mmCIF file of C-alpha atoms in Angstrom:
data_model
loop_
_atom_site.group_PDB
_atom_site.id
_atom_site.type_symbol
_atom_site.label_atom_id
_atom_site.label_comp_id
_atom_site.label_asym_id
_atom_site.label_seq_id
_atom_site.Cartn_x
_atom_site.Cartn_y
_atom_site.Cartn_z
ATOM 1 C CA UNK A 759 12.366 -2.110 -12.686
ATOM 2 C CA UNK A 760 9.451 -3.727 -10.933
ATOM 3 C CA UNK A 761 5.809 -4.142 -11.822
ATOM 4 C CA UNK A 762 2.832 -6.199 -10.785
ATOM 5 C CA UNK A 763 -0.324 -7.267 -12.599
ATOM 6 C CA UNK A 764 -3.428 -8.490 -10.867
ATOM 7 C CA UNK A 765 -5.173 -10.554 -13.473
ATOM 8 C CA UNK A 766 -8.736 -10.112 -12.237
ATOM 9 C CA UNK A 767 -10.280 -6.830 -11.189
ATOM 10 C CA UNK A 768 -13.299 -8.618 -9.666
ATOM 11 C CA UNK A 769 -13.739 -12.126 -8.299
ATOM 12 C CA UNK A 770 -17.023 -13.471 -6.976
ATOM 13 C CA UNK A 771 -17.304 -16.706 -4.970
ATOM 14 C CA UNK A 772 -19.906 -18.373 -2.815
ATOM 15 C CA UNK A 773 -19.354 -18.709 0.899
ATOM 16 C CA UNK A 774 -17.518 -21.937 1.680
ATOM 17 C CA UNK A 775 -15.909 -22.266 -1.768
ATOM 18 C CA UNK A 776 -12.216 -21.710 -2.568
ATOM 19 C CA UNK A 777 -10.749 -18.330 -3.332
ATOM 20 C CA UNK A 778 -8.067 -17.691 -5.967
ATOM 21 C CA UNK A 779 -6.721 -14.192 -6.608
ATOM 22 C CA UNK A 780 -4.052 -14.062 -9.286
ATOM 23 C CA UNK A 781 -0.915 -11.935 -9.367
ATOM 24 C CA UNK A 782 2.019 -11.831 -11.765
ATOM 25 C CA UNK A 783 5.092 -9.763 -11.103
ATOM 26 C CA UNK A 784 8.201 -8.470 -12.806
ATOM 27 C CA UNK A 785 11.378 -7.734 -10.923
ATOM 28 C CA UNK A 786 15.013 -7.044 -11.747
ATOM 29 C CA UNK A 787 16.207 -8.324 -8.396
ATOM 30 C CA UNK A 788 15.198 -10.942 -5.917
ATOM 31 C CA UNK A 789 11.735 -9.652 -5.040
ATOM 32 C CA UNK A 790 9.821 -9.350 -1.856
ATOM 33 C CA UNK A 791 6.133 -9.903 -2.498
ATOM 34 C CA UNK A 792 3.151 -9.032 -0.373
ATOM 35 C CA UNK A 793 -0.595 -9.269 -0.277
ATOM 36 C CA UNK A 794 -2.601 -6.593 1.508
ATOM 37 C CA UNK A 795 -6.321 -6.507 2.235
ATOM 38 C CA UNK A 796 -8.508 -3.429 2.469
ATOM 39 C CA UNK A 797 -12.016 -3.662 3.848
ATOM 40 C CA UNK A 798 -14.481 -0.964 2.813
ATOM 41 C CA UNK A 799 -13.522 2.477 4.093
ATOM 42 C CA UNK A 800 -10.590 1.045 6.007
ATOM 43 C CA UNK A 801 -6.820 1.148 5.769
ATOM 44 C CA UNK A 802 -4.574 -1.569 4.375
ATOM 45 C CA UNK A 803 -3.628 -4.614 6.382
ATOM 46 C CA UNK A 804 -0.717 -6.915 5.573
ATOM 47 C CA UNK A 805 -1.995 -10.434 4.849
ATOM 48 C CA UNK A 806 1.274 -12.178 4.129
ATOM 49 C CA UNK A 807 4.751 -11.699 2.692
ATOM 50 C CA UNK A 808 7.209 -13.731 0.626
ATOM 51 C CA UNK A 809 10.810 -13.269 1.609
ATOM 52 C CA UNK A 810 12.561 -16.240 -0.105
ATOM 53 C CA UNK A 811 12.569 -18.421 3.025
ATOM 54 C CA UNK A 812 9.773 -20.648 1.686
ATOM 55 C CA UNK A 813 7.785 -20.661 -1.525
ATOM 56 C CA UNK A 814 4.465 -21.385 0.217
ATOM 57 C CA UNK A 815 3.605 -18.565 2.544
ATOM 58 C CA UNK A 816 0.898 -18.674 5.165
ATOM 59 C CA UNK A 817 -0.828 -15.514 6.247
ATOM 60 C CA UNK A 818 -3.586 -14.389 8.500
ATOM 61 C CA UNK A 819 -7.228 -15.498 8.315
ATOM 62 C CA UNK A 820 -6.413 -18.760 6.511
ATOM 63 C CA UNK A 821 -4.894 -17.190 3.392
ATOM 64 C CA UNK A 822 -1.867 -18.634 1.624
ATOM 65 C CA UNK A 823 0.218 -17.654 -1.383
ATOM 66 C CA UNK A 824 2.681 -19.630 -3.458
ATOM 67 C CA UNK A 825 5.732 -18.040 -5.068
ATOM 68 C CA UNK A 826 6.476 -19.567 -8.478
ATOM 69 C CA UNK A 827 9.602 -18.085 -9.967
ATOM 70 C CA UNK A 828 9.275 -19.923 -13.292
ATOM 71 C CA UNK A 829 5.802 -18.429 -13.767
ATOM 72 C CA UNK A 830 6.583 -15.091 -12.058
ATOM 73 C CA UNK A 831 3.401 -15.535 -10.084
ATOM 74 C CA UNK A 832 2.296 -15.071 -6.504
ATOM 75 C CA UNK A 833 -1.344 -16.145 -6.371
ATOM 76 C CA UNK A 834 -3.396 -15.806 -3.194
ATOM 77 C CA UNK A 835 -5.649 -18.667 -2.113
ATOM 78 C CA UNK A 836 -8.007 -19.649 0.659
ATOM 79 C CA UNK A 837 -9.732 -23.044 0.896
ATOM 80 C CA UNK A 838 -13.079 -21.757 2.088
ATOM 81 C CA UNK A 839 -14.382 -18.220 1.750
ATOM 82 C CA UNK A 840 -16.141 -16.416 4.585
ATOM 83 C CA UNK A 841 -18.450 -13.460 4.242
ATOM 84 C CA UNK A 842 -15.895 -11.408 6.160
ATOM 85 C CA UNK A 843 -13.353 -11.970 3.356
ATOM 86 C CA UNK A 844 -15.249 -9.574 1.086
ATOM 87 C CA UNK A 845 -12.743 -6.772 0.496
ATOM 88 C CA UNK A 846 -10.190 -5.421 -1.952
ATOM 89 C CA UNK A 847 -6.879 -7.218 -2.216
ATOM 90 C CA UNK A 848 -3.595 -5.778 -3.427
ATOM 91 C CA UNK A 849 -0.523 -7.613 -4.631
ATOM 92 C CA UNK A 850 2.706 -5.669 -4.053
ATOM 93 C CA UNK A 851 6.283 -6.144 -5.220
ATOM 94 C CA UNK A 852 9.433 -4.588 -3.818
ATOM 95 C CA UNK A 853 12.850 -5.244 -5.289
ATOM 96 C CA UNK A 854 15.545 -6.089 -2.803
ATOM 97 C CA UNK A 855 17.724 -3.553 -4.564
ATOM 98 C CA UNK A 856 15.083 -0.828 -4.607
ATOM 99 C CA UNK A 857 16.169 2.457 -3.118
ATOM 100 C CA UNK A 858 14.429 3.187 0.171
ATOM 101 C CA UNK A 859 12.233 0.116 -0.074
ATOM 102 C CA UNK A 860 9.857 1.500 -2.660
ATOM 103 C CA UNK A 861 6.982 -0.764 -3.505
ATOM 104 C CA UNK A 862 4.735 -1.105 -6.535
ATOM 105 C CA UNK A 863 1.078 -1.952 -6.070
ATOM 106 C CA UNK A 864 -1.222 -3.822 -8.376
ATOM 107 C CA UNK A 865 -4.525 -2.239 -9.280
ATOM 108 C CA UNK A 866 -6.421 -4.431 -6.856
ATOM 109 C CA UNK A 867 -8.940 -7.278 -6.976
ATOM 110 C CA UNK A 868 -12.349 -6.846 -5.425
ATOM 111 C CA UNK A 869 -13.545 -10.056 -3.810
ATOM 112 C CA UNK A 870 -17.277 -10.539 -3.415
ATOM 113 C CA UNK A 871 -18.554 -13.404 -1.275
ATOM 114 C CA UNK A 872 -22.118 -14.526 -1.895
ATOM 115 C CA UNK A 873 -24.155 -16.215 0.842
ATOM 116 C CA UNK B 982 -0.835 -1.197 14.944
ATOM 117 C CA UNK B 983 2.267 0.621 13.725
ATOM 118 C CA UNK B 984 1.429 3.761 15.675
ATOM 119 C CA UNK B 985 0.573 5.847 12.623
ATOM 120 C CA UNK B 986 -1.984 8.615 12.704
ATOM 121 C CA UNK B 987 -3.121 10.910 9.927
ATOM 122 C CA UNK B 988 -4.812 14.269 10.182
ATOM 123 C CA UNK B 989 -7.254 15.424 9.171
ATOM 124 C CA UNK B 990 -9.202 12.265 8.385
ATOM 125 C CA UNK B 991 -11.580 14.097 6.078
ATOM 126 C CA UNK B 992 -11.237 17.413 4.319
ATOM 127 C CA UNK B 993 -13.249 19.318 1.762
ATOM 128 C CA UNK B 994 -11.565 22.267 0.126
ATOM 129 C CA UNK B 995 -11.876 24.458 -2.932
ATOM 130 C CA UNK B 996 -9.775 24.549 -6.067
ATOM 131 C CA UNK B 997 -6.740 26.764 -5.706
ATOM 132 C CA UNK B 998 -6.423 26.583 -1.936
ATOM 133 C CA UNK B 999 -3.368 25.133 -0.177
ATOM 134 C CA UNK B 1000 -3.822 21.939 1.805
ATOM 135 C CA UNK B 1001 -1.459 20.178 4.199
ATOM 136 C CA UNK B 1002 -1.910 16.614 5.372
ATOM 137 C CA UNK B 1003 -0.018 15.307 8.349
ATOM 138 C CA UNK B 1004 1.330 11.850 9.079
ATOM 139 C CA UNK B 1005 2.570 11.176 12.588
ATOM 140 C CA UNK B 1006 4.364 8.082 13.860
ATOM 141 C CA UNK B 1007 5.487 7.272 17.349
ATOM 142 C CA UNK B 1008 8.081 4.525 16.820
ATOM 143 C CA UNK B 1009 11.049 6.356 15.317
ATOM 144 C CA UNK B 1010 10.833 4.723 11.888
ATOM 145 C CA UNK B 1011 13.250 6.077 9.318
ATOM 146 C CA UNK B 1012 11.254 5.481 6.140
ATOM 147 C CA UNK B 1013 7.892 7.132 5.511
ATOM 148 C CA UNK B 1014 5.743 7.240 2.386
ATOM 149 C CA UNK B 1015 2.775 9.116 0.972
ATOM 150 C CA UNK B 1016 0.414 7.361 -1.452
ATOM 151 C CA UNK B 1017 -2.801 8.269 -3.144
ATOM 152 C CA UNK B 1018 -5.525 5.742 -3.855
ATOM 153 C CA UNK B 1019 -7.922 6.132 -6.752
ATOM 154 C CA UNK B 1020 -10.395 3.582 -8.113
ATOM 155 C CA UNK B 1021 -8.741 1.194 -10.542
ATOM 156 C CA UNK B 1022 -5.218 2.407 -9.775
ATOM 157 C CA UNK B 1023 -4.269 0.733 -6.550
ATOM 158 C CA UNK B 1024 -1.921 2.882 -4.506
ATOM 159 C CA UNK B 1025 0.552 5.164 -6.220
ATOM 160 C CA UNK B 1026 3.597 6.630 -4.515
ATOM 161 C CA UNK B 1027 3.680 10.420 -4.294
ATOM 162 C CA UNK B 1028 6.802 11.105 -2.213
ATOM 163 C CA UNK B 1029 8.856 9.281 0.347
ATOM 164 C CA UNK B 1030 11.357 10.112 3.048
ATOM 165 C CA UNK B 1031 14.412 8.229 4.254
ATOM 166 C CA UNK B 1032 15.235 10.526 7.146
ATOM 167 C CA UNK B 1033 14.857 14.010 8.532
ATOM 168 C CA UNK B 1034 15.048 16.462 5.637
ATOM 169 C CA UNK B 1035 15.714 13.588 3.207
ATOM 170 C CA UNK B 1036 12.912 13.163 0.714
ATOM 171 C CA UNK B 1037 12.454 12.051 -2.871
ATOM 172 C CA UNK B 1038 9.780 11.897 -5.531
ATOM 173 C CA UNK B 1039 7.557 8.996 -6.356
ATOM 174 C CA UNK B 1040 5.676 8.251 -9.551
ATOM 175 C CA UNK B 1041 2.929 10.889 -9.148
ATOM 176 C CA UNK B 1042 4.708 13.796 -7.458
ATOM 177 C CA UNK B 1043 3.534 16.663 -9.682
ATOM 178 C CA UNK B 1044 1.516 19.195 -7.683
ATOM 179 C CA UNK B 1045 2.709 17.880 -4.323
ATOM 180 C CA UNK B 1046 5.524 18.761 -1.962
ATOM 181 C CA UNK B 1047 6.619 17.193 1.311
ATOM 182 C CA UNK B 1048 8.613 18.096 4.361
ATOM 183 C CA UNK B 1049 10.099 16.173 7.236
ATOM 184 C CA UNK B 1050 11.629 18.352 9.915
ATOM 185 C CA UNK B 1051 11.195 15.743 12.664
ATOM 186 C CA UNK B 1052 11.433 11.973 12.539
ATOM 187 C CA UNK B 1053 7.859 11.549 13.684
ATOM 188 C CA UNK B 1054 6.120 13.886 11.219
ATOM 189 C CA UNK B 1055 5.868 13.718 7.439
ATOM 190 C CA UNK B 1056 3.795 16.468 5.844
ATOM 191 C CA UNK B 1057 2.220 16.404 2.397
ATOM 192 C CA UNK B 1058 1.288 19.761 0.871
ATOM 193 C CA UNK B 1059 -0.863 20.547 -2.107
ATOM 194 C CA UNK B 1060 0.225 24.093 -2.917
ATOM 195 C CA UNK B 1061 -2.854 24.834 -5.020
ATOM 196 C CA UNK B 1062 -5.384 22.046 -4.897
ATOM 197 C CA UNK B 1063 -7.065 20.858 -8.086
ATOM 198 C CA UNK B 1064 -10.065 18.591 -8.588
ATOM 199 C CA UNK B 1065 -7.754 15.863 -9.940
ATOM 200 C CA UNK B 1066 -6.220 15.656 -6.461
ATOM 201 C CA UNK B 1067 -9.491 14.474 -4.966
ATOM 202 C CA UNK B 1068 -8.421 11.130 -3.571
ATOM 203 C CA UNK B 1069 -7.755 9.098 -0.479
ATOM 204 C CA UNK B 1070 -4.245 9.663 0.845
ATOM 205 C CA UNK B 1071 -2.378 7.057 2.843
ATOM 206 C CA UNK B 1072 0.786 7.418 4.817
ATOM 207 C CA UNK B 1073 2.980 4.375 5.427
ATOM 208 C CA UNK B 1074 6.103 3.456 7.306
ATOM 209 C CA UNK B 1075 8.719 0.792 6.805
ATOM 210 C CA UNK B 1076 9.677 -0.722 10.152
ATOM 211 C CA UNK B 1077 13.217 -0.083 11.331
ATOM 212 C CA UNK B 1078 13.889 -3.815 11.682
ATOM 213 C CA UNK B 1079 12.435 -4.801 8.321
ATOM 214 C CA UNK B 1080 14.652 -6.614 5.866
ATOM 215 C CA UNK B 1081 11.928 -7.121 3.284
ATOM 216 C CA UNK B 1082 10.389 -3.719 2.660
ATOM 217 C CA UNK B 1083 6.972 -4.429 4.092
ATOM 218 C CA UNK B 1084 5.054 -1.288 4.903
ATOM 219 C CA UNK B 1085 2.354 -0.469 7.411
ATOM 220 C CA UNK B 1086 -0.314 2.055 6.720
ATOM 221 C CA UNK B 1087 -2.165 4.792 8.489
ATOM 222 C CA UNK B 1088 -5.963 5.057 8.396
ATOM 223 C CA UNK B 1089 -6.052 7.443 5.430
ATOM 224 C CA UNK B 1090 -7.288 10.962 4.692
ATOM 225 C CA UNK B 1091 -10.191 11.476 2.332
ATOM 226 C CA UNK B 1092 -9.675 14.743 0.456
ATOM 227 C CA UNK B 1093 -12.319 16.312 -1.747
ATOM 228 C CA UNK B 1094 -11.413 19.299 -3.909
ATOM 229 C CA UNK B 1095 -14.456 21.157 -5.238
#
């Protein structure tokens, strides 16, 4: 079984300050983990993915995430927030052994960036 | 761009009417998925397909059916729409060459059931 918990439903930061969006997961197999971003009234865009090649994963737009197996976490970070980062972010887990590549989404974290 | 289109993009319908949403892809992907998105719930899997005429249920399949008669089209049908099915519906594909189950999404269909 797989599950994912996004620990904050809303995060607010000032422009230029660091961003931290927290995600914990549960997986019966070696998991693949993803972060997606959704801007208002838009579809979902893949930010980055963890595939066991490296524990620190770099994504688009300056975002990174670190896989910590001992903590079952996959937190998303960015050193300096931009106004354009304001969006909803989803953490997603997919077990390697999952039939047909089914994925489980977290409930989402809304990031607000203040000027 | 994974070459995914959804139609219609917006639809308003009345309770009890049938509704069909279409997902079309142009790159011969085997796996296709239908999700619904509701505030506070992320995306929840309705049904998925692993090939022509091969489909299975997701976690919120009640009230929905699907069909896939061609590789490129995956249809989601609400046989008798209810207000609880007001939602945004996303179609997704898993790329043929993916080893890690990442999915790519269409633009979504906003459905309102009055």
